[in-house]
XYZ file of C-alpha atoms in Angstrom:
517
model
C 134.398 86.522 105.024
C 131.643 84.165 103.524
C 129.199 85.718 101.154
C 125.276 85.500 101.694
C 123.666 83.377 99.277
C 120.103 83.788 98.896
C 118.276 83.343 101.448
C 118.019 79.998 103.202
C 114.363 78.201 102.534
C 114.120 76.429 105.960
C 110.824 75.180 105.552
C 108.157 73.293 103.437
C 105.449 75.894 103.518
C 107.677 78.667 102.430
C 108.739 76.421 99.467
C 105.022 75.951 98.555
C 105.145 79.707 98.813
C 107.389 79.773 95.544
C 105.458 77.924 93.186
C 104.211 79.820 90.297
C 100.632 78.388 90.636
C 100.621 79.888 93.923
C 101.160 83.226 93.169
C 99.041 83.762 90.774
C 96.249 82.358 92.593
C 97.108 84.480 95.577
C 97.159 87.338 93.111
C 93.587 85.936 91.425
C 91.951 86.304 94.557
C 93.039 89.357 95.458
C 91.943 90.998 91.969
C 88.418 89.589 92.532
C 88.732 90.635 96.397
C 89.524 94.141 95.030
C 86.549 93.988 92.150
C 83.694 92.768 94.908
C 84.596 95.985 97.708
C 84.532 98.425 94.783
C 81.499 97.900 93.631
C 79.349 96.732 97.324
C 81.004 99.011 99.564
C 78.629 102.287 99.704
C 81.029 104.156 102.041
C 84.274 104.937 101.081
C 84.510 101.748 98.734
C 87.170 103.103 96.674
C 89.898 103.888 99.237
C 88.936 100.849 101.388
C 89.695 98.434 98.465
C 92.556 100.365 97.375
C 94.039 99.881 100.988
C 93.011 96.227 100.926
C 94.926 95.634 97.365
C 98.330 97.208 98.754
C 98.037 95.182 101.817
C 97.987 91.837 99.515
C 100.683 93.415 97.054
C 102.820 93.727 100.337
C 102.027 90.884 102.822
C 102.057 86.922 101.204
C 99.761 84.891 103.191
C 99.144 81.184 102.897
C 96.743 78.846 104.641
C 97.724 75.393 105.964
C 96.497 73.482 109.445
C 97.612 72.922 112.544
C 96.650 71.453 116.037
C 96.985 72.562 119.439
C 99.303 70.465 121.526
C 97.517 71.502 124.493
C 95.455 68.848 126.654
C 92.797 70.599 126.771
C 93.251 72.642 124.641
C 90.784 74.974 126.201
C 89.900 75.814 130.212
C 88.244 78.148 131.827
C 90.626 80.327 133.695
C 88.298 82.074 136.397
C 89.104 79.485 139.191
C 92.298 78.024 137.986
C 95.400 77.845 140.037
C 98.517 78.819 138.118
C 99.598 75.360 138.801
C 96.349 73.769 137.369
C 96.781 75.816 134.240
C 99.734 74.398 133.617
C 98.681 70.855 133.820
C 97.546 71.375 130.450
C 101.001 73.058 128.728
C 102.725 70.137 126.477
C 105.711 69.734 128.587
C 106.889 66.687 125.822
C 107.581 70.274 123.372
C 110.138 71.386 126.287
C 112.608 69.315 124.564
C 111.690 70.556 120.875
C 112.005 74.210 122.012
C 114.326 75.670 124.745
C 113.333 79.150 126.117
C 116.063 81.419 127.163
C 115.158 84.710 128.903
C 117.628 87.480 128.660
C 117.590 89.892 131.575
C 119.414 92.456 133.498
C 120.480 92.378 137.300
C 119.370 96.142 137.647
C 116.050 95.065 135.598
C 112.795 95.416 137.501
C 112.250 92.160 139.386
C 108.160 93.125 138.990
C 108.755 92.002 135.159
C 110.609 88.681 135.934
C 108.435 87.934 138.539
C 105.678 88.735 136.099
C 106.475 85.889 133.709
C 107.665 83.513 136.366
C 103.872 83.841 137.037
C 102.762 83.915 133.295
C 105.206 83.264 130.213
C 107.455 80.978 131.848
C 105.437 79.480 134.678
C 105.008 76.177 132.953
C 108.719 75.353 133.009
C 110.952 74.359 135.536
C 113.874 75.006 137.025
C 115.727 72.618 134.678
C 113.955 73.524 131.578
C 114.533 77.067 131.362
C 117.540 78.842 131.491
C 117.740 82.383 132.553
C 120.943 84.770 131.463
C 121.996 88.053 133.163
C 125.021 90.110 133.914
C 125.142 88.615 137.330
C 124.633 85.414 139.327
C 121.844 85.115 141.295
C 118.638 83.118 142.110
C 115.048 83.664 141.630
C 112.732 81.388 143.446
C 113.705 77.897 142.117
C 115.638 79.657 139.102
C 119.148 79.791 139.037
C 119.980 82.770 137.423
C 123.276 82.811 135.450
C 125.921 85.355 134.771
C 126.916 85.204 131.357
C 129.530 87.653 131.243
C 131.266 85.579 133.584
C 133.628 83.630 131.477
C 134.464 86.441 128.616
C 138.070 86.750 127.457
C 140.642 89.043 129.384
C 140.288 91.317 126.392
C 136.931 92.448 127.290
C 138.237 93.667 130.709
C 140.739 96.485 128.640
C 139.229 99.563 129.389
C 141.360 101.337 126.997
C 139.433 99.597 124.297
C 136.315 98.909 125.990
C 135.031 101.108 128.595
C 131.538 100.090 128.286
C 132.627 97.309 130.626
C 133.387 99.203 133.536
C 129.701 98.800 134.351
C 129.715 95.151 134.789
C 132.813 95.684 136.689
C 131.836 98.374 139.250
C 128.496 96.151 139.690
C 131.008 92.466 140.676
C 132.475 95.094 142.749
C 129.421 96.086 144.553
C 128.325 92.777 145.211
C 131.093 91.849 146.591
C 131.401 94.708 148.888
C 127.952 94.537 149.811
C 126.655 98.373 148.365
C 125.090 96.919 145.468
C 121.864 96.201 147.597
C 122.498 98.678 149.949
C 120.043 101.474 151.596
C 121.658 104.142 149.584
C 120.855 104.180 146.054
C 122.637 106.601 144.745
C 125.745 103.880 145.308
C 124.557 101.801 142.018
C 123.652 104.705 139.761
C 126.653 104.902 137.512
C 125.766 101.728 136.411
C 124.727 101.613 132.925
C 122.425 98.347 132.541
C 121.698 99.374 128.684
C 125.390 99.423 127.959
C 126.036 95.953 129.667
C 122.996 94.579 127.683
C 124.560 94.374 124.569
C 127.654 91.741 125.531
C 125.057 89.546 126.649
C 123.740 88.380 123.440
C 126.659 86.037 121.816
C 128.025 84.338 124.876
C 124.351 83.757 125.635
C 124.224 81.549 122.928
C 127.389 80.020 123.367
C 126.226 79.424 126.869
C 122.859 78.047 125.883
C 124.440 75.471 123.281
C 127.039 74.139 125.719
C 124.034 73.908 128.858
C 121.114 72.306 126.741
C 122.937 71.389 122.952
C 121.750 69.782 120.375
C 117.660 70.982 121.042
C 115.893 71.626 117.616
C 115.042 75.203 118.371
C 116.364 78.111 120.448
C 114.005 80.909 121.054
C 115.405 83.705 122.982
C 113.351 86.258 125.191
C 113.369 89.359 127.465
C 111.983 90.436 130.192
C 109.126 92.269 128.463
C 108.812 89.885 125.693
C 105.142 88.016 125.689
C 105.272 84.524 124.560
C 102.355 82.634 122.681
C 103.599 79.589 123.284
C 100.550 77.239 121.343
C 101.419 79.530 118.614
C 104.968 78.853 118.676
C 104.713 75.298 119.214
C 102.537 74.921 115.882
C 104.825 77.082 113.379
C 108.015 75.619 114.847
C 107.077 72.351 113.295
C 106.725 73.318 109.884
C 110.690 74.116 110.076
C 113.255 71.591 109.660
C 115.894 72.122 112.529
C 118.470 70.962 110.778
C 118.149 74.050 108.298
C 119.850 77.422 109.664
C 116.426 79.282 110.558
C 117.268 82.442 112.237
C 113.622 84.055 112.340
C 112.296 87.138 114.439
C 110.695 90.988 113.521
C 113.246 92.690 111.289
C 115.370 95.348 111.889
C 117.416 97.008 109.338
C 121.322 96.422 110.861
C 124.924 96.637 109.177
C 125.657 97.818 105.785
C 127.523 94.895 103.621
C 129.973 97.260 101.909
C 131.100 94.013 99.890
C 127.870 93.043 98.571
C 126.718 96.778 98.540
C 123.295 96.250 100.519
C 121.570 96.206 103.919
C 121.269 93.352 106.503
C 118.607 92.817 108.831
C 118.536 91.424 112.064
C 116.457 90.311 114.346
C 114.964 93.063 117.451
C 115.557 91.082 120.239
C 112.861 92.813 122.229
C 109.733 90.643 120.487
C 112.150 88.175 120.582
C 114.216 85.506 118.045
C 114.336 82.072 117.260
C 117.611 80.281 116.241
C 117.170 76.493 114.677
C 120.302 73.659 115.611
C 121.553 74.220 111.725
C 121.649 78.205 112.723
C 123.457 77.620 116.072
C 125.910 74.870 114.513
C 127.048 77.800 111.711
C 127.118 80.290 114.082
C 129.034 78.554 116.565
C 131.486 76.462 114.531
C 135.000 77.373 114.611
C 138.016 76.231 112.539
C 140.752 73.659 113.438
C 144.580 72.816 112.348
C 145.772 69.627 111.544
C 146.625 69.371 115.065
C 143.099 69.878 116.302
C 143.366 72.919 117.925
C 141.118 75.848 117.042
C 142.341 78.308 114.759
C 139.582 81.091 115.292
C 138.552 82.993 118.733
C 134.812 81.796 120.032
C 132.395 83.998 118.704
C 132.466 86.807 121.383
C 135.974 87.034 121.200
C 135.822 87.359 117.749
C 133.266 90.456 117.538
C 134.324 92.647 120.533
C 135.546 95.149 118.539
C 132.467 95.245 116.793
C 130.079 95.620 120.171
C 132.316 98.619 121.867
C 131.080 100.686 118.780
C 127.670 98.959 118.181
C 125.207 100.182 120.227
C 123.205 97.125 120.702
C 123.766 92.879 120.491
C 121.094 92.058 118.638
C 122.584 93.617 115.864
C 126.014 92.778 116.248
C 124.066 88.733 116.563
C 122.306 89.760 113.007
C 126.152 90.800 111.778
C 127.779 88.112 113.095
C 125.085 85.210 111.242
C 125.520 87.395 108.031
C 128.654 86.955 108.007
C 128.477 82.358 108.081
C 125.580 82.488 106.136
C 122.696 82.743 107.879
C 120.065 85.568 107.069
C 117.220 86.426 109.017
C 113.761 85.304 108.449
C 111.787 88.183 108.894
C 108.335 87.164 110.276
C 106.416 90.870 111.179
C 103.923 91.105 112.225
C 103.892 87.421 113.997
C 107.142 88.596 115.983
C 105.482 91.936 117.099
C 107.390 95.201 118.087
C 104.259 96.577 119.895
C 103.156 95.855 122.986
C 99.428 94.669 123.919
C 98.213 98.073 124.227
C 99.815 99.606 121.072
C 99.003 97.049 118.647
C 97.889 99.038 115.515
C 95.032 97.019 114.285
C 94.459 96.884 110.733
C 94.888 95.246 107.614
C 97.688 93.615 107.932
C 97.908 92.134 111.139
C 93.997 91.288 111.664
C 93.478 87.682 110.528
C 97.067 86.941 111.306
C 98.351 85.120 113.924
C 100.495 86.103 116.729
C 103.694 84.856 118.441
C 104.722 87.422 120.333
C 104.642 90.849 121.967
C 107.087 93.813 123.418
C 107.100 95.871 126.234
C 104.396 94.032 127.976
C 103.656 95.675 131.394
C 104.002 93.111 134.164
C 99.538 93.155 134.706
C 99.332 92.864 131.007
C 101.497 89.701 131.234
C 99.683 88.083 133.903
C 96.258 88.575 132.588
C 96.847 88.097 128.761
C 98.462 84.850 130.047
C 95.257 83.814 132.078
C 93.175 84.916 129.254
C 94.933 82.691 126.551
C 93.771 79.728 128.401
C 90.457 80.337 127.757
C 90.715 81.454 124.236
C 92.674 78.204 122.654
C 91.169 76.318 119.686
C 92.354 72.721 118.190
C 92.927 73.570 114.610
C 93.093 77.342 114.311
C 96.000 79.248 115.997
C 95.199 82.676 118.214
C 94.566 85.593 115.774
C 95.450 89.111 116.137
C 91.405 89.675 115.717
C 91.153 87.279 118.722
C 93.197 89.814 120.845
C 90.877 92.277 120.041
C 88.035 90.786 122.431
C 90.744 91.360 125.315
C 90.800 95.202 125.561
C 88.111 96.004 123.091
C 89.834 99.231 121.939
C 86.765 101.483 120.461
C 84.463 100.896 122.996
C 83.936 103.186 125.010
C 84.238 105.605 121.874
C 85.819 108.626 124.150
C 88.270 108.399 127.358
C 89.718 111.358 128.803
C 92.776 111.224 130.454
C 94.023 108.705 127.685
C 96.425 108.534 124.821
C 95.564 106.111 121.837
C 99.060 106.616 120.760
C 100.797 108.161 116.990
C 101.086 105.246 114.970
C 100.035 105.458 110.997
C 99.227 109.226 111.900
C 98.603 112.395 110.299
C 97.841 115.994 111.530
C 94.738 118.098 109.729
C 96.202 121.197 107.783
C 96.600 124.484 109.105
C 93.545 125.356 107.235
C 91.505 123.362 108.941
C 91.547 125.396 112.209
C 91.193 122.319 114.299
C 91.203 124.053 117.707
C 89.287 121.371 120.357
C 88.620 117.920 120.795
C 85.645 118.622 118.971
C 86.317 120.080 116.270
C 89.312 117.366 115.965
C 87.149 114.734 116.212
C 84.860 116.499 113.042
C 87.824 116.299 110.923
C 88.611 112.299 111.818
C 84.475 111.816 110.913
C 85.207 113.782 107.967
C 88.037 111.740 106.294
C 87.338 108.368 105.015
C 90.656 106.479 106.429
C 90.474 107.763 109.813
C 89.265 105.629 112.562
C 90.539 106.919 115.493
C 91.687 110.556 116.861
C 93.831 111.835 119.976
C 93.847 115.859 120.860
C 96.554 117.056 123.076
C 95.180 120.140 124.595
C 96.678 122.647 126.921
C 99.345 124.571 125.152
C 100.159 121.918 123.113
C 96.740 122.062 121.071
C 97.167 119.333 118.459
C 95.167 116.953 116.698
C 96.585 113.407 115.414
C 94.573 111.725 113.104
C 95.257 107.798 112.514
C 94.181 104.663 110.228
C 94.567 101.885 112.847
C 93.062 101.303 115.848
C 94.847 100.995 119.111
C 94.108 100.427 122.804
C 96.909 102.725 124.062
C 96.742 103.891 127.879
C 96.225 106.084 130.468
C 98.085 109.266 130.854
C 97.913 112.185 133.230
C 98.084 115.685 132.341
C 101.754 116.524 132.062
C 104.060 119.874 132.007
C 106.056 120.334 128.562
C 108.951 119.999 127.711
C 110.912 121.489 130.508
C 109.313 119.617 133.312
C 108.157 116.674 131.473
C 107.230 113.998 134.078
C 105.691 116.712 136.674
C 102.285 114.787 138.833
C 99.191 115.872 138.187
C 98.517 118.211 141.345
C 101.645 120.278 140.135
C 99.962 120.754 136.949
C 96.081 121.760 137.930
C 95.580 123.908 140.790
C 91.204 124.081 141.437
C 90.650 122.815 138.292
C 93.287 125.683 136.529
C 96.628 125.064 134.789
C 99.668 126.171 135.554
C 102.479 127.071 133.431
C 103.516 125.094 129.651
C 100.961 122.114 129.663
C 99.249 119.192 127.622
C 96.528 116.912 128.417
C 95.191 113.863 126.576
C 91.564 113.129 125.240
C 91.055 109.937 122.782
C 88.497 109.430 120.381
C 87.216 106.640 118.172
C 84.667 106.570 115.132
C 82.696 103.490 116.957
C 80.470 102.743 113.760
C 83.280 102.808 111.367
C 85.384 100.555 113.255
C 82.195 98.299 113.937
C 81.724 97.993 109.997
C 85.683 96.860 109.617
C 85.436 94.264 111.702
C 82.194 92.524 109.956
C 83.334 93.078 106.904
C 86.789 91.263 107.740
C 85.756 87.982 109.559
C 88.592 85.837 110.063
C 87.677 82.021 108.438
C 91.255 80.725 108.340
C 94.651 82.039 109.375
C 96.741 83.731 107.368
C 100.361 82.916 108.273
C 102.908 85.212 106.358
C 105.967 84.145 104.509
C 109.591 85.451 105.132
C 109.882 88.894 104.660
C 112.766 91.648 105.759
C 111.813 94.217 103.991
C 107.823 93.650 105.691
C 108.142 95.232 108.798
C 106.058 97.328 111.169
């Protein structure tokens, strides 16, 4: 088994990143940073600055320019025409990066349809190729199945009965019940457990469809795509160089080396240069010119019956020829649009992508971006903040602003009401935003970021989870175990963060793994 180096260095920013000079005049500024919020800041200047110096201790930034390859770079959306907007994406790039979408037959078509409308709309049916666990087309998309061509080994259920799904669902196709009126036919299908054979013969497939492009970067069905964003980090990187970049995940034990790998979460998706793909693909030969080794999903099936997911098994398998992950959080994001955390260390930096978008949230973010494009400054996290505008109004019932960076008051507190929750949050220095559960549940959350988060119905706990609203409240009166939502935010304290954190420049982070969230 080959043994990690250090990490690969794949491009010339993150080897400016490594000069001495650098660091300590990243360090320099922070220190005088630091110095100026202690001693102007009137409210809370202390813990503010503090919270600013552990951000720069923990997240590298550096500064250099790019341009929009855009033409123009900025429209106004209103009365565009999908079509029109797309007049103005840099089709020459197609052939610099190749998107792959990863999806499911069983997925929900609304979120493929979604980014056939948004994400992907700008590419056509020969420039993007689509991978599921069945054959099929979508509009002018042919959809492929790539599961199709796996060894006979994966088909031996006495090693591998995850695969019975993909077989029962080739079965059902066949047979014509998998689209059938009764849907109760297709519900021992498992999509989640067929997911995870996708990811390796994906790439395999990619490589042998559309080889040789200078960067892969793989998608789901829920993953949001900045493309302009893309496009300008992309071509810092040298191609050549295995890059194998994404939002990390901690993955396999090395019991060799005696540490932790990381891997990439496929669901903000991951980006794999030609020098990665070569390595990872690259099998040896005899003197005779015949392969000695199995293709890579072959090779790992033993590992992906007791793995429960690919993109870790994907992070394993790189490891293992050399290849460790970039790890660029928060520019690969875990969140989706309405749970971004806003704060320190994603505000001024920019964005590349997004999870568990909702199919609406697709479409209109998509729309949006047209409008918001500049020539030499890439889309911000702060820019995404004009979109939803979380804050304002300060209070929404009916609405959950999440649990992220959280605390609960102590029992001494005797926090008993929205009110009186929302008393504490004014009362503590870090908090910005509060959420009280009420009903039975009666608890206050208490958080240091702020986020959009989303609508959400009074609901029965935890026996009957899920139950509609009209189950719930009879004439205005509960019934039964209950919670309801009620969201709060500290308007003029989120107000003074912004001004006093006006994005000039963007700060683009260095490789990190152990950066995440």
């Amino acid at each position: 088994m080959a043994l990690l180096p250090s990490p690969p260095d794949p491009s010339r920013i993150a080897r400016l990143l490594n000069k001495p000079l650098i660091r300590i005049a990243v360090a320099t500024l922070s220190f005088i940073i630091l110095v100026y919020l202690v001693l102007t800041s009137r409210d809370g200047g202390v813990s503010v600055a503090l919270s600013l110096l552990s951000y720069r201790e923990t997240l590298e930034v550096y500064h250099f320019s790019t341009t929009s390859s855009f033409q123009p770079v900025s429209v106004n959306p209103a009365s565009k025409t999908k079509e029109e907007l797309c007049e103005a994406f840099p089709k020459h790039l197609i052939n610099y990066v190749q998107p792959v979408l990863k999806m499911g037959h069983s997925e929900d078509r609304a979120k493929i349809e979604a980014h056939l409308d948004s994400v992907l709309a700008c590419f056509g049916k020969d420039d993007l190729l689509i991978m599921s666990d069945l054959d099929d087309t979508i509009r002018e998309h042919k959809i492929v199945d790539a599961l199709a061509d796996l060894p006979q080994s994966y088909y031996d259920l006495s090693k591998n009965r995850d695969f019975q799904n993909y077989m029962w669902q080739k079965e059902m196709r066949d047979n014509g019940t998998l689209h059938g009126e009764d849907p109760t036919v297709t519900k021992p299908i498992d999509g989640w457990v067929i997911d995870k054979y996708k990811f390796l013969p994906m790439v395999e497939r990619a490589w042998m469809t559309k080889p040789d492009k200078p960067f892969y970067f793989f998608l789901e069905a829920d993953t949001y795509v900045f493309w302009d964003n893309v496009f300008r980090f992309l071509q810092t990187f040298d191609p050549d160089v295995t890059v194998y970049m994404g939002s990390p995940s901690p993955g396999r034990h090395d019991e060799r080396r005696g540490i932790t790998t990381w891997f990439a979460n496929g669901g903000p998706g991951f980006v794999l240069s030609r020098g990665a793909m070569k390595a990872l693909l690259h099998r040896e030969s005899g003197s005779n010119g015949q392969y000695i080794e199995p293709p890579i999903a072959e090779k790992w099936l033993s590992l992906l019956a007791d793995e429960c997911c690919g993109d870790s098994v994907m992070g394993w398998a790189l490891w293992n020829v050399s290849v460790g992950l970039q790890g660029y959080w928060p520019m690969f994001n875990p969140h989706p649009l309405h749970g971004i955390p806003f704060s320190d260390p994603y505000w001024c930096q920019p964005v590349l992508t997004l999870h568990k978008t909702t199919p609406n949230d697709t479409v209109d973010l998509w729309r949006w971006e047209f409008g918001q494009r500049r020539l030499h400054r890439p889309l911000l996290y702060s820019d995404l903040w004009h979109f939803r505008h979380p804050g304002e109004p300060g209070v929404l019932e009916n609405w959950d602003n999440g649990d992220w960076d959280s605390w609960r008051p102590p029992p001494t507190a005797e926090v008993d009401s929205f009110e009186s929750c929302e008393r504490f949050c004014r009362k503590e220095d870090q908090c910005v935003q509060w959420n009280w559960r009420g009903g039975n549940d009666k608890t206050c959350i208490l958080m240091r970021s702020i986020r959009y988060g989303q609508a959400r119905e009074p609901e029965m706990i935890p026996e009957k989870r899920g139950a509609k609203p009209e189950e719930i409240l009879s004439d205005e009166k509960p019934r039964g175990n209950w919670v309801d939502y009620k969201s709060g935010w500290v308007e003029e304290r989120i107000h003074k963060w912004r001004e006093e954190r006006r994005c000039k420049e963007a700060h683009w982070v260095g490789p990190s793994v152990t950066r995440i969230f």
